[in-house]
PDB file of C-alpha atoms in Angstrom:
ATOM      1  CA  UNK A   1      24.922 130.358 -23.982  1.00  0.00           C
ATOM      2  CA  UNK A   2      24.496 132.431 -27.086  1.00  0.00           C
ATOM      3  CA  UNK A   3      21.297 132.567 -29.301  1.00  0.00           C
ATOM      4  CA  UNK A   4      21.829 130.735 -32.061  1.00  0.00           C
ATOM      5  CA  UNK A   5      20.570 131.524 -35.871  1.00  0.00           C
ATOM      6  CA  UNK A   6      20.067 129.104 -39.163  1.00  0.00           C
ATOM      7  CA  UNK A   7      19.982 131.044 -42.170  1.00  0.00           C
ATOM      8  CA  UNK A   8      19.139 129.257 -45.189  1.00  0.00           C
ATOM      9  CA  UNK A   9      20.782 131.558 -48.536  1.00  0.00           C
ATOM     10  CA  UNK A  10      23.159 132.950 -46.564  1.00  0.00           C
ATOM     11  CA  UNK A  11      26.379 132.575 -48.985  1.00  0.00           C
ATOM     12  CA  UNK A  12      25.482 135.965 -50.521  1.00  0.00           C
ATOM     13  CA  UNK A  13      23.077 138.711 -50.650  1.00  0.00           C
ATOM     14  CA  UNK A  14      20.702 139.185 -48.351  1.00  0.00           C
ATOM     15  CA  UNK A  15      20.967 136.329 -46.605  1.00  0.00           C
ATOM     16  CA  UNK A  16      24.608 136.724 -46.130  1.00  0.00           C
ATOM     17  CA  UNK A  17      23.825 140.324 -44.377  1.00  0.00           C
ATOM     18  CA  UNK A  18      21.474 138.535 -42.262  1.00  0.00           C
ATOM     19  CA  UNK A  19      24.134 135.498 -41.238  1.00  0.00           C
ATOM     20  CA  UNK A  20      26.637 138.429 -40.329  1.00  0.00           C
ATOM     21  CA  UNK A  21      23.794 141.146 -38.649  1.00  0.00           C
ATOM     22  CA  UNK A  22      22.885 138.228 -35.998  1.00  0.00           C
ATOM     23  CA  UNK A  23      26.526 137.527 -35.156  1.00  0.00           C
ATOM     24  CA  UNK A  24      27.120 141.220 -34.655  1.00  0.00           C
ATOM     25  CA  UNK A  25      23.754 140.907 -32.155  1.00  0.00           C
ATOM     26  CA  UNK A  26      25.730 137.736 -30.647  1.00  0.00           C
ATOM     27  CA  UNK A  27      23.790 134.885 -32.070  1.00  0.00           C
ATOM     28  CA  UNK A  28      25.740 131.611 -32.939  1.00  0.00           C
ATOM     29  CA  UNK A  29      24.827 130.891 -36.900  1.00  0.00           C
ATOM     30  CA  UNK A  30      24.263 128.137 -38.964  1.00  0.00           C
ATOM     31  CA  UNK A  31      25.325 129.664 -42.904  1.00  0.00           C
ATOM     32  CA  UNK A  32      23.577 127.328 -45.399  1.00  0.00           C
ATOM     33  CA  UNK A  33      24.601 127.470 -48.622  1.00  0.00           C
ATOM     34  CA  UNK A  34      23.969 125.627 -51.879  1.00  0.00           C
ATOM     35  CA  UNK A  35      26.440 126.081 -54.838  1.00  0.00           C
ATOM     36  CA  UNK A  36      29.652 128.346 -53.541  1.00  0.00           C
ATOM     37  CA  UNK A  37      31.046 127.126 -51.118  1.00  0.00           C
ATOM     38  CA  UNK A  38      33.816 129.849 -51.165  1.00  0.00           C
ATOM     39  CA  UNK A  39      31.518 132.009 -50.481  1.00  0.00           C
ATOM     40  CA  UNK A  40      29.981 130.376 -47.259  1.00  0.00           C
ATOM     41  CA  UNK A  41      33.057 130.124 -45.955  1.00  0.00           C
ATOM     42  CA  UNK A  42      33.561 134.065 -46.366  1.00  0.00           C
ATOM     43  CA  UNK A  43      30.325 134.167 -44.324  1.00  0.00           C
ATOM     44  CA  UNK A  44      31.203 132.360 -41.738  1.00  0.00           C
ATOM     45  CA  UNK A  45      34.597 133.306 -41.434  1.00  0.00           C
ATOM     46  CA  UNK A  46      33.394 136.978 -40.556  1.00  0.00           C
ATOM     47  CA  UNK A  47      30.548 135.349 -38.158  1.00  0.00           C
ATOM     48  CA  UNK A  48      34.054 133.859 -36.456  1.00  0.00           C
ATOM     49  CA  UNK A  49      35.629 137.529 -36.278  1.00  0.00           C
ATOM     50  CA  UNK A  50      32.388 138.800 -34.804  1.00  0.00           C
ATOM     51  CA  UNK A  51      33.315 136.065 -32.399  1.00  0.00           C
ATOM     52  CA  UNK A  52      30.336 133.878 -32.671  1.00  0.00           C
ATOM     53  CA  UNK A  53      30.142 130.252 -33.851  1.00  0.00           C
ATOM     54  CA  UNK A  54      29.402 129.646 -36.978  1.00  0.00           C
ATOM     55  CA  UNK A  55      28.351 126.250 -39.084  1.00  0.00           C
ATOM     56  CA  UNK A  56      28.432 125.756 -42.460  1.00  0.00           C
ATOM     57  CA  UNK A  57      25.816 123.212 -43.907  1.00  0.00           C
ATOM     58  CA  UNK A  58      25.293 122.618 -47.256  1.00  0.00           C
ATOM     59  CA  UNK A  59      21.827 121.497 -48.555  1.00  0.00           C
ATOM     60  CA  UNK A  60      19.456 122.321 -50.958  1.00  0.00           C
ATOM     61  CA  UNK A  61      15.777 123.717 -48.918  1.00  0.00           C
ATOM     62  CA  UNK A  62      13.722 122.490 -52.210  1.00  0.00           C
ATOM     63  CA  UNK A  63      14.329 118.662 -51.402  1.00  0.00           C
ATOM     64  CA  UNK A  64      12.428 118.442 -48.186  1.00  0.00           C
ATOM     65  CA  UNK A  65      14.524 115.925 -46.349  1.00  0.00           C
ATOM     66  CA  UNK A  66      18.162 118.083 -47.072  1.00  0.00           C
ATOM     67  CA  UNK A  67      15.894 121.168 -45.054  1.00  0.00           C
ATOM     68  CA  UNK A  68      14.934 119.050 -42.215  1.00  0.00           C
ATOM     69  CA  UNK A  69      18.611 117.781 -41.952  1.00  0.00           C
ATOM     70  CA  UNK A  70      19.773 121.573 -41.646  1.00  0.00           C
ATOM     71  CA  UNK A  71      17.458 121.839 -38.335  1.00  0.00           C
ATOM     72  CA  UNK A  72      18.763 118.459 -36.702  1.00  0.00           C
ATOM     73  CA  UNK A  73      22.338 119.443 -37.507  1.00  0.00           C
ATOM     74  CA  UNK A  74      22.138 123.127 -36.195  1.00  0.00           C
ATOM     75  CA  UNK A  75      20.907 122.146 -33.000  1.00  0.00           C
ATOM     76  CA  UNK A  76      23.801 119.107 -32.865  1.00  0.00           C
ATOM     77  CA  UNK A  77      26.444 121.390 -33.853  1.00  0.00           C
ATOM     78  CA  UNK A  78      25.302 124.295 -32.151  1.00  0.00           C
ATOM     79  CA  UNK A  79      23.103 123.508 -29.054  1.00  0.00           C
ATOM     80  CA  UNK A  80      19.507 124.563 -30.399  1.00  0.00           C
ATOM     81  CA  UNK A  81      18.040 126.946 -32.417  1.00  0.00           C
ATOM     82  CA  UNK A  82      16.088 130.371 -31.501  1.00  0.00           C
ATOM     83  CA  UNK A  83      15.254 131.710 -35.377  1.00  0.00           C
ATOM     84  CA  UNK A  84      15.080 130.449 -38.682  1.00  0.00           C
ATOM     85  CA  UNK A  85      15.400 132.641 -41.437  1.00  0.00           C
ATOM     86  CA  UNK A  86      13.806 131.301 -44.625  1.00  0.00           C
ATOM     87  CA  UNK A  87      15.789 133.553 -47.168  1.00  0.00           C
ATOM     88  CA  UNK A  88      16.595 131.309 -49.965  1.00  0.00           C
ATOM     89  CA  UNK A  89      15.104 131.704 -53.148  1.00  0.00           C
ATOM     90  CA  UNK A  90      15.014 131.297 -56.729  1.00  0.00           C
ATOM     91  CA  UNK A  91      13.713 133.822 -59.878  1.00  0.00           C
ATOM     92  CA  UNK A  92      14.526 131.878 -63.075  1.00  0.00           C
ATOM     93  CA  UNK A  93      12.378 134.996 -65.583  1.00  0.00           C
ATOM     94  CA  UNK A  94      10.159 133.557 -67.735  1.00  0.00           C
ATOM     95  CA  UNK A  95       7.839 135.057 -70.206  1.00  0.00           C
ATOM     96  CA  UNK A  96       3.997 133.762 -68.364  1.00  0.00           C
ATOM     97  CA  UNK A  97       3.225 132.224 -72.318  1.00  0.00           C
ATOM     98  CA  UNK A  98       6.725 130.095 -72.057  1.00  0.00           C
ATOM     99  CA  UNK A  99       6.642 128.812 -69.156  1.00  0.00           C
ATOM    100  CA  UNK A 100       6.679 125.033 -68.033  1.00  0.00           C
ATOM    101  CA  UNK A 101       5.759 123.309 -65.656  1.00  0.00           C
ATOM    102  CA  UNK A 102       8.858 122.297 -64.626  1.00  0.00           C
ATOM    103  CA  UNK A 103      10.024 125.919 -63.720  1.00  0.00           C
ATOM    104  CA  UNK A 104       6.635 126.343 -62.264  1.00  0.00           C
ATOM    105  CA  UNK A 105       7.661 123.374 -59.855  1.00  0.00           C
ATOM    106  CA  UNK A 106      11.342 124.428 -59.278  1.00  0.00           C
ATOM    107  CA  UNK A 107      10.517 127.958 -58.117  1.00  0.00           C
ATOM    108  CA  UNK A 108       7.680 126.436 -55.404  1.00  0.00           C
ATOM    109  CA  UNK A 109      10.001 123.736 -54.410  1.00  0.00           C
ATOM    110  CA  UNK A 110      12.225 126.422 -53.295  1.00  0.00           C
ATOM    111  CA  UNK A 111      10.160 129.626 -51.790  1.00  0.00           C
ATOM    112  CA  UNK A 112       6.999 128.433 -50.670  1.00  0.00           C
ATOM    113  CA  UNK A 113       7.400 124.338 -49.909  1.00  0.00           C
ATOM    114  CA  UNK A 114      11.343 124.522 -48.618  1.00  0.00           C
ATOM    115  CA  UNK A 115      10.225 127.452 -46.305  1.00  0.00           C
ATOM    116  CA  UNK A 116       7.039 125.605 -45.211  1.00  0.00           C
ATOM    117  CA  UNK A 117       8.925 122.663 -44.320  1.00  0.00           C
ATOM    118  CA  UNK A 118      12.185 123.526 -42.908  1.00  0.00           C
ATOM    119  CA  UNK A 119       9.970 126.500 -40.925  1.00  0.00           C
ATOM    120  CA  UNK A 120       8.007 122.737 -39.868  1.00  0.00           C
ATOM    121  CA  UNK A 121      11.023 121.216 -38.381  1.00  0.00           C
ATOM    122  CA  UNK A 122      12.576 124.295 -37.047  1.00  0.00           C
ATOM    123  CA  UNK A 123       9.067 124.476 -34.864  1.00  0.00           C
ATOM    124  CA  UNK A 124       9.591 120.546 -34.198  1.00  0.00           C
ATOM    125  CA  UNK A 125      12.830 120.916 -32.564  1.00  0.00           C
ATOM    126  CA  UNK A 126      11.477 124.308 -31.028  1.00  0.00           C
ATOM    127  CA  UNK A 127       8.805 122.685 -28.995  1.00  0.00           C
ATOM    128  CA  UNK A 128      10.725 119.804 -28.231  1.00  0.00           C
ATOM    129  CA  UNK A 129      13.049 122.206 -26.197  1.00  0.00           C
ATOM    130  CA  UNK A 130      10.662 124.345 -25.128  1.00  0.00           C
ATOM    131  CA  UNK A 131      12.179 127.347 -26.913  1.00  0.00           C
ATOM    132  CA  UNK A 132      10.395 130.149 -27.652  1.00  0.00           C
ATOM    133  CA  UNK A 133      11.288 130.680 -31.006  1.00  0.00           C
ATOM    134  CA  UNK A 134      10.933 132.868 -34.208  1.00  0.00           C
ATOM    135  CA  UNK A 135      10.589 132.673 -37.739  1.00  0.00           C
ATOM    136  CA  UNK A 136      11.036 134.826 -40.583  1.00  0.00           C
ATOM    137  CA  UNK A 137      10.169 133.930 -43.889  1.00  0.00           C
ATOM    138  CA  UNK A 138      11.409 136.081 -46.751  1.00  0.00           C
ATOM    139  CA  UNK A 139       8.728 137.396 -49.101  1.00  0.00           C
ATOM    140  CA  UNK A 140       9.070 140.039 -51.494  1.00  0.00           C
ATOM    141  CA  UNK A 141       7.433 143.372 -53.195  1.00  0.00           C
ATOM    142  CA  UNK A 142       6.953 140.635 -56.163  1.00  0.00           C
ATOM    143  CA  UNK A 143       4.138 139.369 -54.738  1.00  0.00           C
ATOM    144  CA  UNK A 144       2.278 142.447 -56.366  1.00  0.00           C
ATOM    145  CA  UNK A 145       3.051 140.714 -59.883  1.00  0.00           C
ATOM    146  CA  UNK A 146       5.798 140.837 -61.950  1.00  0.00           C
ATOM    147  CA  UNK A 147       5.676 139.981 -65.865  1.00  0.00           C
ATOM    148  CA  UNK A 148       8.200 137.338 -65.635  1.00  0.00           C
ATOM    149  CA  UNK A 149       7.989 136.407 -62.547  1.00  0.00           C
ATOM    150  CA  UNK A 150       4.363 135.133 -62.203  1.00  0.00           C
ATOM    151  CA  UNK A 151       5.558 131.572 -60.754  1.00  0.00           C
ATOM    152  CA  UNK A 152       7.987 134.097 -58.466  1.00  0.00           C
ATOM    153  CA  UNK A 153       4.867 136.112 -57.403  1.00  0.00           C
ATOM    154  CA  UNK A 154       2.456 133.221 -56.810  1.00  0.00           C
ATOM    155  CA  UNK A 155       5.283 132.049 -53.990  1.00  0.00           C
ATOM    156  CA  UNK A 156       5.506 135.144 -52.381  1.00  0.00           C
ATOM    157  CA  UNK A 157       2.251 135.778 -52.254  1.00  0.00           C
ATOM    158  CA  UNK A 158       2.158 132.544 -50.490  1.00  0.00           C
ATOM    159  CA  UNK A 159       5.125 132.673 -48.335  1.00  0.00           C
ATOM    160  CA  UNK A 160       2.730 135.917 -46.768  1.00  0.00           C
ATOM    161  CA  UNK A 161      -0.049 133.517 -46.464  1.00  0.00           C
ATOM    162  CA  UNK A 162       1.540 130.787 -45.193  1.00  0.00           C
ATOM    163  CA  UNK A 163       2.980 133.231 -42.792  1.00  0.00           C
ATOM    164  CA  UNK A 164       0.090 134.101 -41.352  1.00  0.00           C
ATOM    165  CA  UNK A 165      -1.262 130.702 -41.203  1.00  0.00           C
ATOM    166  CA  UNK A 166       1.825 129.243 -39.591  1.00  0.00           C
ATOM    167  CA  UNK A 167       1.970 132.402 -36.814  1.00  0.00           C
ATOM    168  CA  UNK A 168      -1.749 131.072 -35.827  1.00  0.00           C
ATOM    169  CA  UNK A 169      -0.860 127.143 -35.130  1.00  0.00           C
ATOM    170  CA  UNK A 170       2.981 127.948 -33.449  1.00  0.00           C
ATOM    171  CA  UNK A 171       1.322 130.901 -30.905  1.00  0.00           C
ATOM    172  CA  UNK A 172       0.532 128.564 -28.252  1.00  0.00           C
ATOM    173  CA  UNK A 173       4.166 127.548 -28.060  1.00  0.00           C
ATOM    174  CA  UNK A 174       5.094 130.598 -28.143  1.00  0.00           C
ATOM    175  CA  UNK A 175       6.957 131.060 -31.573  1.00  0.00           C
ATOM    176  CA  UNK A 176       6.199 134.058 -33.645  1.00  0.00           C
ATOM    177  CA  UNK A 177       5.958 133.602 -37.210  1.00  0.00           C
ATOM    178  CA  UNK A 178       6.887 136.899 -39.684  1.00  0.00           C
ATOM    179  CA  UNK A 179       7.959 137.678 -42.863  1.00  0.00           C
ATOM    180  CA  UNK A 180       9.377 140.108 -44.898  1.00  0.00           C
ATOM    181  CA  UNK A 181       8.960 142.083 -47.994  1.00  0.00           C
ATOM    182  CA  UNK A 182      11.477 143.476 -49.800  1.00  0.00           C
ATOM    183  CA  UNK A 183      11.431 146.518 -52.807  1.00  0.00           C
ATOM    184  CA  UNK A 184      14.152 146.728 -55.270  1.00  0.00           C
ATOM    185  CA  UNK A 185      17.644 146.192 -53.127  1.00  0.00           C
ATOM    186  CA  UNK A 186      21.053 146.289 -54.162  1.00  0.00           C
ATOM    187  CA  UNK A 187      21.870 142.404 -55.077  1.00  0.00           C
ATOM    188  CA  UNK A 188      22.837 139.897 -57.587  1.00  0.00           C
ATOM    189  CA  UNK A 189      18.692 139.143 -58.321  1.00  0.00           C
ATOM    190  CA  UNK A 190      17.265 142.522 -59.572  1.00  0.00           C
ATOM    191  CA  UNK A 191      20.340 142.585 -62.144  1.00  0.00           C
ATOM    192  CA  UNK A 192      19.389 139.031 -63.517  1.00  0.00           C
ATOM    193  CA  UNK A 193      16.503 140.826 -64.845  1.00  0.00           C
ATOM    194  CA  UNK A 194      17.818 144.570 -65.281  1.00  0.00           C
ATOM    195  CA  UNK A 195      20.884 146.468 -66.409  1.00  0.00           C
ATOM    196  CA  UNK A 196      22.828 149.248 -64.138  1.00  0.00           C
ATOM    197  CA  UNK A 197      20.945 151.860 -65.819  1.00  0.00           C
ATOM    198  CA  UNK A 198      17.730 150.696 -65.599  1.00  0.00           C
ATOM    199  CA  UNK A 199      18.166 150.158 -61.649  1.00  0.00           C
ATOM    200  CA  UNK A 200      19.582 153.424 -61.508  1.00  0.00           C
ATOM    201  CA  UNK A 201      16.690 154.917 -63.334  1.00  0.00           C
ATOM    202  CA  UNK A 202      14.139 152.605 -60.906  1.00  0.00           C
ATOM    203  CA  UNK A 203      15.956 153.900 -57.415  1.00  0.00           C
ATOM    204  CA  UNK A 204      15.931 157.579 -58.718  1.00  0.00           C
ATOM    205  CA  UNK A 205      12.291 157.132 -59.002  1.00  0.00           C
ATOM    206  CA  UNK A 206      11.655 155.981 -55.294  1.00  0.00           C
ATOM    207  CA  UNK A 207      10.474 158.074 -52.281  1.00  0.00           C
ATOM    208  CA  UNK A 208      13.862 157.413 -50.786  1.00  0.00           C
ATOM    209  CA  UNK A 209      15.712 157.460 -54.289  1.00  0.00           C
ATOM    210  CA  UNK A 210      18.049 154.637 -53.664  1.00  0.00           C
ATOM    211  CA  UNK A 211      18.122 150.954 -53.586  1.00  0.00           C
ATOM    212  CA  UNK A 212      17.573 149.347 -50.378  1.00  0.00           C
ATOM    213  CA  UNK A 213      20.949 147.358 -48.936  1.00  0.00           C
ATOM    214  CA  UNK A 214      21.029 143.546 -47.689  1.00  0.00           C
ATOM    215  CA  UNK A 215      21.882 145.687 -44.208  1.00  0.00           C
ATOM    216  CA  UNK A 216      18.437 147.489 -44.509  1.00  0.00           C
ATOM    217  CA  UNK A 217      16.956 143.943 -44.657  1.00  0.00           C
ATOM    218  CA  UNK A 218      19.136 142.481 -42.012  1.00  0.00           C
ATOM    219  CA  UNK A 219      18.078 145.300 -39.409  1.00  0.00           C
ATOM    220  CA  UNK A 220      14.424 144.556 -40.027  1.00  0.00           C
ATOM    221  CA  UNK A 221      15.357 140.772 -39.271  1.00  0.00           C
ATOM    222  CA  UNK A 222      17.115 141.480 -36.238  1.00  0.00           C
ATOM    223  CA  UNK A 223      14.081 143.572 -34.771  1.00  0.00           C
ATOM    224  CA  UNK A 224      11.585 140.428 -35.686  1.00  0.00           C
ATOM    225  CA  UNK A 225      14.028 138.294 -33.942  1.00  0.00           C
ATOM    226  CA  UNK A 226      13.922 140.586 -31.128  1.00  0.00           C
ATOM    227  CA  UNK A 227      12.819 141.230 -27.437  1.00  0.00           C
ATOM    228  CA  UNK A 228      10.839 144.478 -29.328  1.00  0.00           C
ATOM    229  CA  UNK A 229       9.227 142.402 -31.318  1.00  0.00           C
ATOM    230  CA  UNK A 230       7.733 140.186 -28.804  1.00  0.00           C
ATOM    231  CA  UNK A 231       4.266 141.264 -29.741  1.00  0.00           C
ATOM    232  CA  UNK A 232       4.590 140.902 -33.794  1.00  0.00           C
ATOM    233  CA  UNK A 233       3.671 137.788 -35.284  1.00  0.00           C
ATOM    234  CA  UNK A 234       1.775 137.066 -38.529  1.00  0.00           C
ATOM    235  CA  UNK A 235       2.603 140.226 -40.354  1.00  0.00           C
ATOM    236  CA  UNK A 236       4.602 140.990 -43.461  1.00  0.00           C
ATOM    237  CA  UNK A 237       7.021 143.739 -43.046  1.00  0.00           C
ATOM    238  CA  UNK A 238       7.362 145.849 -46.453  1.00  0.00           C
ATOM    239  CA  UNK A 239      10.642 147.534 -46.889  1.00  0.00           C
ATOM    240  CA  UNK A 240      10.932 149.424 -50.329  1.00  0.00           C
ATOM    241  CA  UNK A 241      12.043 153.001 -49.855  1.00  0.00           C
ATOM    242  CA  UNK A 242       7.962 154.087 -50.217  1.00  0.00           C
ATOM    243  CA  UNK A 243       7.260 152.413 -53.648  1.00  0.00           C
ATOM    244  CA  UNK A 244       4.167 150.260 -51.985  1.00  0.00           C
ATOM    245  CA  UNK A 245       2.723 151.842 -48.948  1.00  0.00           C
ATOM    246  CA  UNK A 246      -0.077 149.150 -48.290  1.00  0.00           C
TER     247      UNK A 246
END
C-alpha cells in the first residue's frame, strides 16, 4: 500500500509542487484547499496521472476543528497518513503602526495555531496506528523580520520553535518533526508585496541570482519525508539561493 501525504495549501504554489512531488515519489495525497476549488482539482487531477490517489478536502486550518477533520478524513479516504505538510499560510502586509488586532489574530490562526493543531491530530492518528510518521511545517526567511510583515514574522519564527518543541515530545513514537525555510521563490506571495521588477532586481542580487521554484521547495520536502532523512528532526531547513547562511 502506498504512502500516503496530506498537504494543507496545496491548490497552488508551493504547496501544490509539494501535492504533485510526493505523487511523483508514489505517495497517495490528500490536496486541501480553501477558496479555488478549480484549482484543487488541477492538483489532484495530475496526482491521478502520476497514478496515485488523490483526495480533495476542503477546510480552512485556522478553525481548529475543520484541521482535525482533514486528518480523520485522510486516513478514511485514504488508509492512514505517513506526513503532514503544514504549508498553508497567510501574509495580509500591514504597516506595524496600522495594524489590528484582528489581522494580528487572523495571520496566527493560520501559520502558527492551524499548524500546531492539525500537526496535533496528524500525531494522534499517527500513534494510534503505530506509524512512524513525519511532519513538516513550513516556515519562512520572514522570520528574520519583514516591515510589513511583523505579525507574518512573529509566526514563523514560531512555526521554527514550535518545531523544535514538537520534534522533542513525538521522538519516542518515532515521528520526526521539521520545517522549512524558504527565501524569495517564484509565487503568487512575494508579488502581493512586490512588482516584476523589483523581484527581478532582488533575484539578480542573490548568490544563486534567481528565485527559488515551488520544485526547489518540494525536493527539500521529499528528502524530510524520506528514508535519508531518518536522522533529521527538529531542524529548520533554509533554502534561499545564499541570501541567509545561518
Amino acid at each position: 500500500m502506498a504512502k500516503v501525504a496530506l498537504v494543507t495549501g496545496a491548490q497552488q504554489g508551493i504547496g501544490r509542487a509539494i501535492a504533485i512531488g510526493f505523487a511523483q515519489a508514489g505517495y497517495d495525497v490528500a490536496v486541501n484547499w480553501l477558496d479555488n476549488e478549480a484549482a484543487a482539482k488541477e492538483v489532484a487531477e495530475t496526482v491521478e496521472k502520476r497514478g496515485m490517489r488523490a483526495l480533495l478536502l476542503r477546510g480552512d486550518v485556522g478553525v481548529v476543528a475543520e484541521g482535525a477533520a482533514l486528518v480523520v478524513d485522510t486516513v478514511a479516504g485514504l488508509g492512514g497518513i505517513d506526513v503532514l505538510v503544514n504549508n498553508a499560510g497567510i501574509f495580509p502586509r500591514v504597516e506595524f503602526l496600522e495594524m489590528s488586532e484582528g489581522i494580528w489574530d487572523a495571520v496566527h490562526d493560520v501559520n502558527l495555531k492551524g499548524s500546531a493543531f492539525c500537526a496535533q491530530a496528524a500525531a494522534r492518528a499517527m500513534v494510534a496506528a503505530g506509524t512512524r510518521g513525519c511532519i513538516i511545517n513550513l516556515s519562512s526567511q520572514a522570520m528574520r523580520g519583514t516591515p510589513l510583515g511583523v505579525h507574518y514574522s512573529a509566526t514563523k519564527a514560531g512555526v521554527a520553535g514550535l518545531t523544535r518543541a514538537m520534534a522533542l515530545a513525538l521522538a519516542p513514537y518515532g515521528i520526526r518533526v521539521n520545517a522549512i525555510a524558504p527565501g524569495l521563490t517564484d509565487t503568487a506571495q512575494p508579488r502581493y508585496g512586490s512588482s516584476e521588477d523589483e523581484l527581478v532586481a532582488m533575484a539578480a542580487a542573490l548568490p544563486i541570482p534567481r528565485l527559488g521554484t515551488p520544485e526547489d521547495i518540494a525536493g527539500l520536502a521529499l528528502y524530510l519525508a524520506s528514508d535519508a532523512a531518518s536522522w533529521v528532526t527538529g531542524q529548520t531547513m533554509h533554502i534561499n539561493g545564499g541570501s541567509y547562511m545561518p
